[in-house]
Coordinates of C-alpha atoms in Angstrom, one line a residue:
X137 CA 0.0 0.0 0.0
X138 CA 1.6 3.6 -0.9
X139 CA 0.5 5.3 2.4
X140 CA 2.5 2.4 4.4
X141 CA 5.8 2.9 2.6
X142 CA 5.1 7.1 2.8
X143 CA 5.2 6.3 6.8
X144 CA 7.8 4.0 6.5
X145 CA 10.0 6.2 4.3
X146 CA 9.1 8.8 6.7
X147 CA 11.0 7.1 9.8
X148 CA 14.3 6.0 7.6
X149 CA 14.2 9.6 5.6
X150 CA 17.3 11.2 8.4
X151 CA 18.8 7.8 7.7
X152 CA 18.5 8.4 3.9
X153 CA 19.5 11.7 3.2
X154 CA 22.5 10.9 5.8
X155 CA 23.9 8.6 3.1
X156 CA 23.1 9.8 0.1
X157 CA 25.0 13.4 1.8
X158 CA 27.9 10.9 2.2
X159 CA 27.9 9.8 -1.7
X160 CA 27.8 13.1 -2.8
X161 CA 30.7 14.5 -0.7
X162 CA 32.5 11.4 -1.0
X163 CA 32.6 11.8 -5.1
X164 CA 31.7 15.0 -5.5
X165 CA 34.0 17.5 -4.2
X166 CA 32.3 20.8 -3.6
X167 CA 33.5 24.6 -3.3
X168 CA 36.2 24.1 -5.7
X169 CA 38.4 26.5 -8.1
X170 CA 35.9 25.8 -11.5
X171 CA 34.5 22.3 -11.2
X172 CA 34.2 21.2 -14.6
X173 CA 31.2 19.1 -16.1
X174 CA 33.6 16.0 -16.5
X175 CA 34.5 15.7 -13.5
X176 CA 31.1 16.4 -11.5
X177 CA 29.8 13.3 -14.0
X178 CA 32.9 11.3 -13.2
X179 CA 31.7 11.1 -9.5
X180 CA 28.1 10.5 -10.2
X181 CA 28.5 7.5 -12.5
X182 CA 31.1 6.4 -9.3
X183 CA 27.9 6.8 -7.6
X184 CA 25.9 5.0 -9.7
X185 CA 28.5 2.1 -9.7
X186 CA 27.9 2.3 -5.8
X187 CA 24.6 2.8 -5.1
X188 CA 23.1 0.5 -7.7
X189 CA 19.5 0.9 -6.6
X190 CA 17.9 4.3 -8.3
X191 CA 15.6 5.5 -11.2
X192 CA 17.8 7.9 -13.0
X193 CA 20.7 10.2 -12.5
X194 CA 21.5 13.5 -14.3
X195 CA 23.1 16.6 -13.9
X196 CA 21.6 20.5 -14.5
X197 CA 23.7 23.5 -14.8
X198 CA 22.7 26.6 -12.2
X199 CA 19.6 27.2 -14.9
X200 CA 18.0 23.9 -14.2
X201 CA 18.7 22.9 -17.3
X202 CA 19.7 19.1 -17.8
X203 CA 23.4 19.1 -19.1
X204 CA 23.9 15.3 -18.9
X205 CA 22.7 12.1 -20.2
X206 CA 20.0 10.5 -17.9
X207 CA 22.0 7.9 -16.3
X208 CA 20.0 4.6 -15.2
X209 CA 20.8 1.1 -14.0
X210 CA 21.2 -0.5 -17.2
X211 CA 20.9 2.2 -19.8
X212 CA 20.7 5.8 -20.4
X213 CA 18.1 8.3 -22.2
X214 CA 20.5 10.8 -24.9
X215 CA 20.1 14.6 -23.2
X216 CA 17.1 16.2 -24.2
X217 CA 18.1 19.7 -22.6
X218 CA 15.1 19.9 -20.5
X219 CA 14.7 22.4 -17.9
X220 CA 14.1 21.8 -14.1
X221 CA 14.0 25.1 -12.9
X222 CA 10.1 25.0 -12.1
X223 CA 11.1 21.7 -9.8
X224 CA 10.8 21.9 -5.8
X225 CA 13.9 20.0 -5.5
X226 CA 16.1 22.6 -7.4
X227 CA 14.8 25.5 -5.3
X228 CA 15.2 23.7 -2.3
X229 CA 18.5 22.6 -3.2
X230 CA 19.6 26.4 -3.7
X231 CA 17.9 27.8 -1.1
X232 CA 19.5 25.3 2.0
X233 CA 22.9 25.1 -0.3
X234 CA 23.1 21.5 0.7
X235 CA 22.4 18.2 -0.1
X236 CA 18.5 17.5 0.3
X237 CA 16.0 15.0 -0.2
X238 CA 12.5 15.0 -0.9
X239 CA 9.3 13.9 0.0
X240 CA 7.7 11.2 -1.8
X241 CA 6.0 12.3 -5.1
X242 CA 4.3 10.7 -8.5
X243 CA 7.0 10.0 -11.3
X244 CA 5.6 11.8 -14.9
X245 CA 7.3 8.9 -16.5
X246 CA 5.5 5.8 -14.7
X247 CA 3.4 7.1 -11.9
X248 CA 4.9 5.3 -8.9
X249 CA 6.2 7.0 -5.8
X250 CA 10.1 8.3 -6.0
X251 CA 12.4 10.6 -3.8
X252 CA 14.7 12.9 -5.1
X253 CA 18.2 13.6 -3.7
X254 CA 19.8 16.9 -4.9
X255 CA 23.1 17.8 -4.8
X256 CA 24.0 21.8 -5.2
X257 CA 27.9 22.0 -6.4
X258 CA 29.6 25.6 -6.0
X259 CA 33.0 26.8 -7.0
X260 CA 35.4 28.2 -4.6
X261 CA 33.3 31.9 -4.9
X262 CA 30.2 29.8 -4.0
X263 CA 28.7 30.5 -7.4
X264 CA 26.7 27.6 -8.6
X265 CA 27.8 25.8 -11.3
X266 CA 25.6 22.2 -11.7
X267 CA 22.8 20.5 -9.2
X268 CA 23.3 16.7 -9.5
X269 CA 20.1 14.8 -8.7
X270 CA 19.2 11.1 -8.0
X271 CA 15.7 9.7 -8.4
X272 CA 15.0 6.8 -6.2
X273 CA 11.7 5.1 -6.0
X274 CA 10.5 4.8 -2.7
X275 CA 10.4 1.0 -2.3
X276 CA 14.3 1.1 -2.9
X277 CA 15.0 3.9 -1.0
X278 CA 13.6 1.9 2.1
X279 CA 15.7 -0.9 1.2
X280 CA 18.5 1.7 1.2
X281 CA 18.6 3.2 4.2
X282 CA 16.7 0.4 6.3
X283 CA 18.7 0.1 9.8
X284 CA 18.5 -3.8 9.4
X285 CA 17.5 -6.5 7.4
X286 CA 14.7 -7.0 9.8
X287 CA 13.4 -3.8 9.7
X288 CA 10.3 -4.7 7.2
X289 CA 9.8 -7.9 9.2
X290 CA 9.8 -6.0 12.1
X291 CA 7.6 -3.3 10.4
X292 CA 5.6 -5.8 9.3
X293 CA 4.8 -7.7 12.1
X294 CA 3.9 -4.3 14.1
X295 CA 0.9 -3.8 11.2
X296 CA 0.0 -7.3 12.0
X297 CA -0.2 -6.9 16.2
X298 CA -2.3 -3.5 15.4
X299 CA -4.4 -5.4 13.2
X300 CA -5.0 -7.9 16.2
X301 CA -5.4 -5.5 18.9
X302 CA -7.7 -3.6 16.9
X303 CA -9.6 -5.9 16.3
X304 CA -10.2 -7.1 19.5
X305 CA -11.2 -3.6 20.8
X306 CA -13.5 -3.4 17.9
X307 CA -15.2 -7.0 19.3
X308 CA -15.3 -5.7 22.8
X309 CA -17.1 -1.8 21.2
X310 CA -19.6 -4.3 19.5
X311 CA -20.2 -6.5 22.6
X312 CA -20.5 -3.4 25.0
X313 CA -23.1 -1.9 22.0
X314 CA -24.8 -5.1 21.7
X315 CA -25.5 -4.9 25.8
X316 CA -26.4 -1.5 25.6
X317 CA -29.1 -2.1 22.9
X318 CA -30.7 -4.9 24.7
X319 CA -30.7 -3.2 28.0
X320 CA -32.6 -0.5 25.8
X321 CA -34.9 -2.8 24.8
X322 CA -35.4 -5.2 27.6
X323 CA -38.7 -6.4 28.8
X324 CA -39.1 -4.0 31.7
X325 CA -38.1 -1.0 29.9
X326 CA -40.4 -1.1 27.4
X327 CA -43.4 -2.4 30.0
X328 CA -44.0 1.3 32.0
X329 CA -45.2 0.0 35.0
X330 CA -41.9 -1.7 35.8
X331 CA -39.9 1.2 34.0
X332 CA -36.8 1.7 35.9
X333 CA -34.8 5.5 35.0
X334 CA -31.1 3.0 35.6
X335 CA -31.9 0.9 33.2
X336 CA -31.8 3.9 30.9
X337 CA -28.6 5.3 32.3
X338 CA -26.8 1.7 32.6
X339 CA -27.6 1.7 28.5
X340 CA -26.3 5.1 28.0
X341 CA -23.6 4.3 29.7
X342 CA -22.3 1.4 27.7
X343 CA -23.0 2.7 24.5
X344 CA -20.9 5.8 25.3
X345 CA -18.3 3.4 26.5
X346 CA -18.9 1.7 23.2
X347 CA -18.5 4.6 21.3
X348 CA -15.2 5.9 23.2
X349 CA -13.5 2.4 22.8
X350 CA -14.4 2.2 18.3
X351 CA -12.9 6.1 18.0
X352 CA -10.1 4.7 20.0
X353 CA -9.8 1.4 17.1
X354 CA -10.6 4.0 14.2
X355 CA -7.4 6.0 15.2
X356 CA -5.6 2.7 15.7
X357 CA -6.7 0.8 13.1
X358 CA -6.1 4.1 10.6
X359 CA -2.7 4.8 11.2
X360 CA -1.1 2.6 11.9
X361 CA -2.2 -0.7 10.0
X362 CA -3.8 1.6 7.2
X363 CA -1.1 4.2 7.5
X364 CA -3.3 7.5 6.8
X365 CA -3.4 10.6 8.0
X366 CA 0.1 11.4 7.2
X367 CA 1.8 14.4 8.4
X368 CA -1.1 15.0 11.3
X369 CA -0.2 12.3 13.1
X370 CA 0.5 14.5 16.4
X371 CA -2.9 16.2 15.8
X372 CA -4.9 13.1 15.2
X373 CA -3.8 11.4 18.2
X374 CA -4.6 14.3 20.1
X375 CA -8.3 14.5 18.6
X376 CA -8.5 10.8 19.2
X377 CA -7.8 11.4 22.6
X378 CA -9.5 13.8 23.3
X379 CA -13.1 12.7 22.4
X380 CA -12.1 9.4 24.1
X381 CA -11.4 11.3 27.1
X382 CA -14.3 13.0 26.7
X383 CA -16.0 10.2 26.4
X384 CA -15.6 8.5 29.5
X385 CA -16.1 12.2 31.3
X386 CA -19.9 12.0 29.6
X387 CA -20.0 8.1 31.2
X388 CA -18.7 9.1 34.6
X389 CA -21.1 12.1 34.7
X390 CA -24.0 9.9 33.9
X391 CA -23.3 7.1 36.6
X392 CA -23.2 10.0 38.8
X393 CA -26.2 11.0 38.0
X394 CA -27.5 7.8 38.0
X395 CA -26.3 7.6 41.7
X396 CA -27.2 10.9 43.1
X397 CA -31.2 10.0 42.3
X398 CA -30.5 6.4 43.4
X399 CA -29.3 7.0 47.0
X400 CA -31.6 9.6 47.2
X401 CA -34.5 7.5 46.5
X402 CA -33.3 4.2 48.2
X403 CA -30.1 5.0 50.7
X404 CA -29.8 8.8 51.7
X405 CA -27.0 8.1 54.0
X406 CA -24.7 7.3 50.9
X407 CA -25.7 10.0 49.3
X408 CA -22.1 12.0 49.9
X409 CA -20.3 9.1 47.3
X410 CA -21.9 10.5 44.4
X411 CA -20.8 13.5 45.6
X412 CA -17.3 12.5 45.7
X413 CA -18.0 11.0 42.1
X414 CA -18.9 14.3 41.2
X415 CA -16.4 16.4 42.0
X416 CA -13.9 13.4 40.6
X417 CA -15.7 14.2 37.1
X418 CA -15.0 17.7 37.5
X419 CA -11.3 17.1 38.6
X420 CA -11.5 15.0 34.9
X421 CA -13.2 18.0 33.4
X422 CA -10.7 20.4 33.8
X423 CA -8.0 18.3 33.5
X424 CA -9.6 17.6 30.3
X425 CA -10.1 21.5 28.9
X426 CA -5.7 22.1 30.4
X427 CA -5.1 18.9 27.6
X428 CA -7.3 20.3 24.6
X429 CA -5.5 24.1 25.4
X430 CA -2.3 22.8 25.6
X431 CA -2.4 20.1 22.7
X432 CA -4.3 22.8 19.9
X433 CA -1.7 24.8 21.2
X434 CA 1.1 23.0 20.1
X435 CA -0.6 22.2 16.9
X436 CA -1.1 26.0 16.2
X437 CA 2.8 26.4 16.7
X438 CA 3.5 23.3 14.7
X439 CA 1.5 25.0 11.8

């Protein structure tokens, strides 16, 4: 699935641009007295005798036009002098004056997922002279910069234990519902003489609880086995957790209420525990609102 290699480039990307920094420098040498075309495309087809796993490798003078041959794995495509001025890449590439590497975007040639790795080379003025970029699709850039062999097992089997955990909550948001719905609709609700106001609350109760414990699998089961939300992974956790909070505040209040007009009714004396519950559920309450300033906070100074 593309969205699960986007978030599992996304945790080996420092690890990727690390070593494709390393090629560049290593072959490439930068800030010299008139680097000359031969030479910048003797140390990228070193490169490409190194790295072995790419889409295509050319060169563009400080224009962004493409000076070299496209150099790929087994071939290359003749120069065709096109320009790549309008590219992110080539911008960035300028603008930081280092090596970078991109985020993840559609190839125009086949339409799967690559990375580009740019390369800015200067002369000893730090004018720039060429920008040497390296297209990698995504899948191999994974394989690239991967901190073990195990690291897809591993990545693989963590989908897998989501997927299970998941699922189970999901079971146990259906089985609470499933209560819920039949205490609804039990025998002495629905006959009025013997109509009981718990039995209403008991229900409400486990079909908030319910509802708290899916949002809960829906984040869960999103991210991280589906891999969406990509980017606002910080600010959908903190949704998630808030209406799950907010959530079992809603439950607590209502079994408070629940109590308050069943002591009242039936045991007077213990009528200063629902109290207690009460003023626990504001405790949560506030706690609650501190969480949701702090966390939309944070989001506002991520943004």
């Amino acid at each position: 699935m593309l969205s699960r290699d986007i978030i599992t480039y996304s945790k080996v990307r420092n690890e990727l641009r690390a070593y494709m920094c390393y090629l560049f420098t290593q072959n490439i040498k930068n800030f010299m007295p008139n680097p000359s075309f031969e030479n910048v495309l003797s140390g990228l087809t070193r490169i490409k005798d190194e790295i072995k796993v790419f889409d295509s490798m050319y060169i563009l003078d400080s224009n962004g036009t493409q000076v070299s041959d496209v150099l790929q794995q087994k071939n290359f495509l003749p120069n065709d002098k096109k320009n790549f001025a309008n590219r992110a890449y080539f911008y960035e590439a300028i603008d930081e004056q280092r090596c970078i590497i991109t985020n993840p975007y559609p190839s125009k040639i086949d339409g799967n997922l690559v990375v580009t790795a740019a390369y800015p080379v200067y002369n000893h003025k730090h004018e720039l002279c060429f920008v040497v970029c390296i297209d990698i699709y995504v899948k191999d850039a994974i394989k690239i910069s991967s901190p073990s062999n195990l690291f897809n097992t591993f990545s693989n089997f963590s989908i897998v234990m989501y997927f299970l955990f998941s699922t189970s909550l999901a079971f146990v948001s259906f089985v609470l519902m499933v209560k819920g719905m039949v205490k609804f609709w039990s025998e002495d609700l629905l006959e009025f003489g013997n109509f009981k106001i718990e039995d209403i609350f008991e229900s409400t109760i486990l079909l908030t609880l319910a509802l708290a414990i899916f949002d809960l699998v829906k984040a869960i089961f999103e991210e991280e086995v589906l891999g969406k939300n990509i980017g606002q992974r910080t600010y959908t956790v903190h949704r998630t957790m808030i209406r799950f909070l907010g959530s079992i505040v809603v439950a607590l209040a209502i079994e408070s209420l629940m109590l308050v007009f069943k002591f009242t009714i039936y045991s007077p004396e213990k009528l200063l525990y629902s109290v207690y519950l009460i003023i626990g559920v504001a405790i949560l309450l506030v706690a609650l609102a501190i969480y949701v300033k702090f966390a939309y906070s944070a989001q506002n100074e991520h943004n």
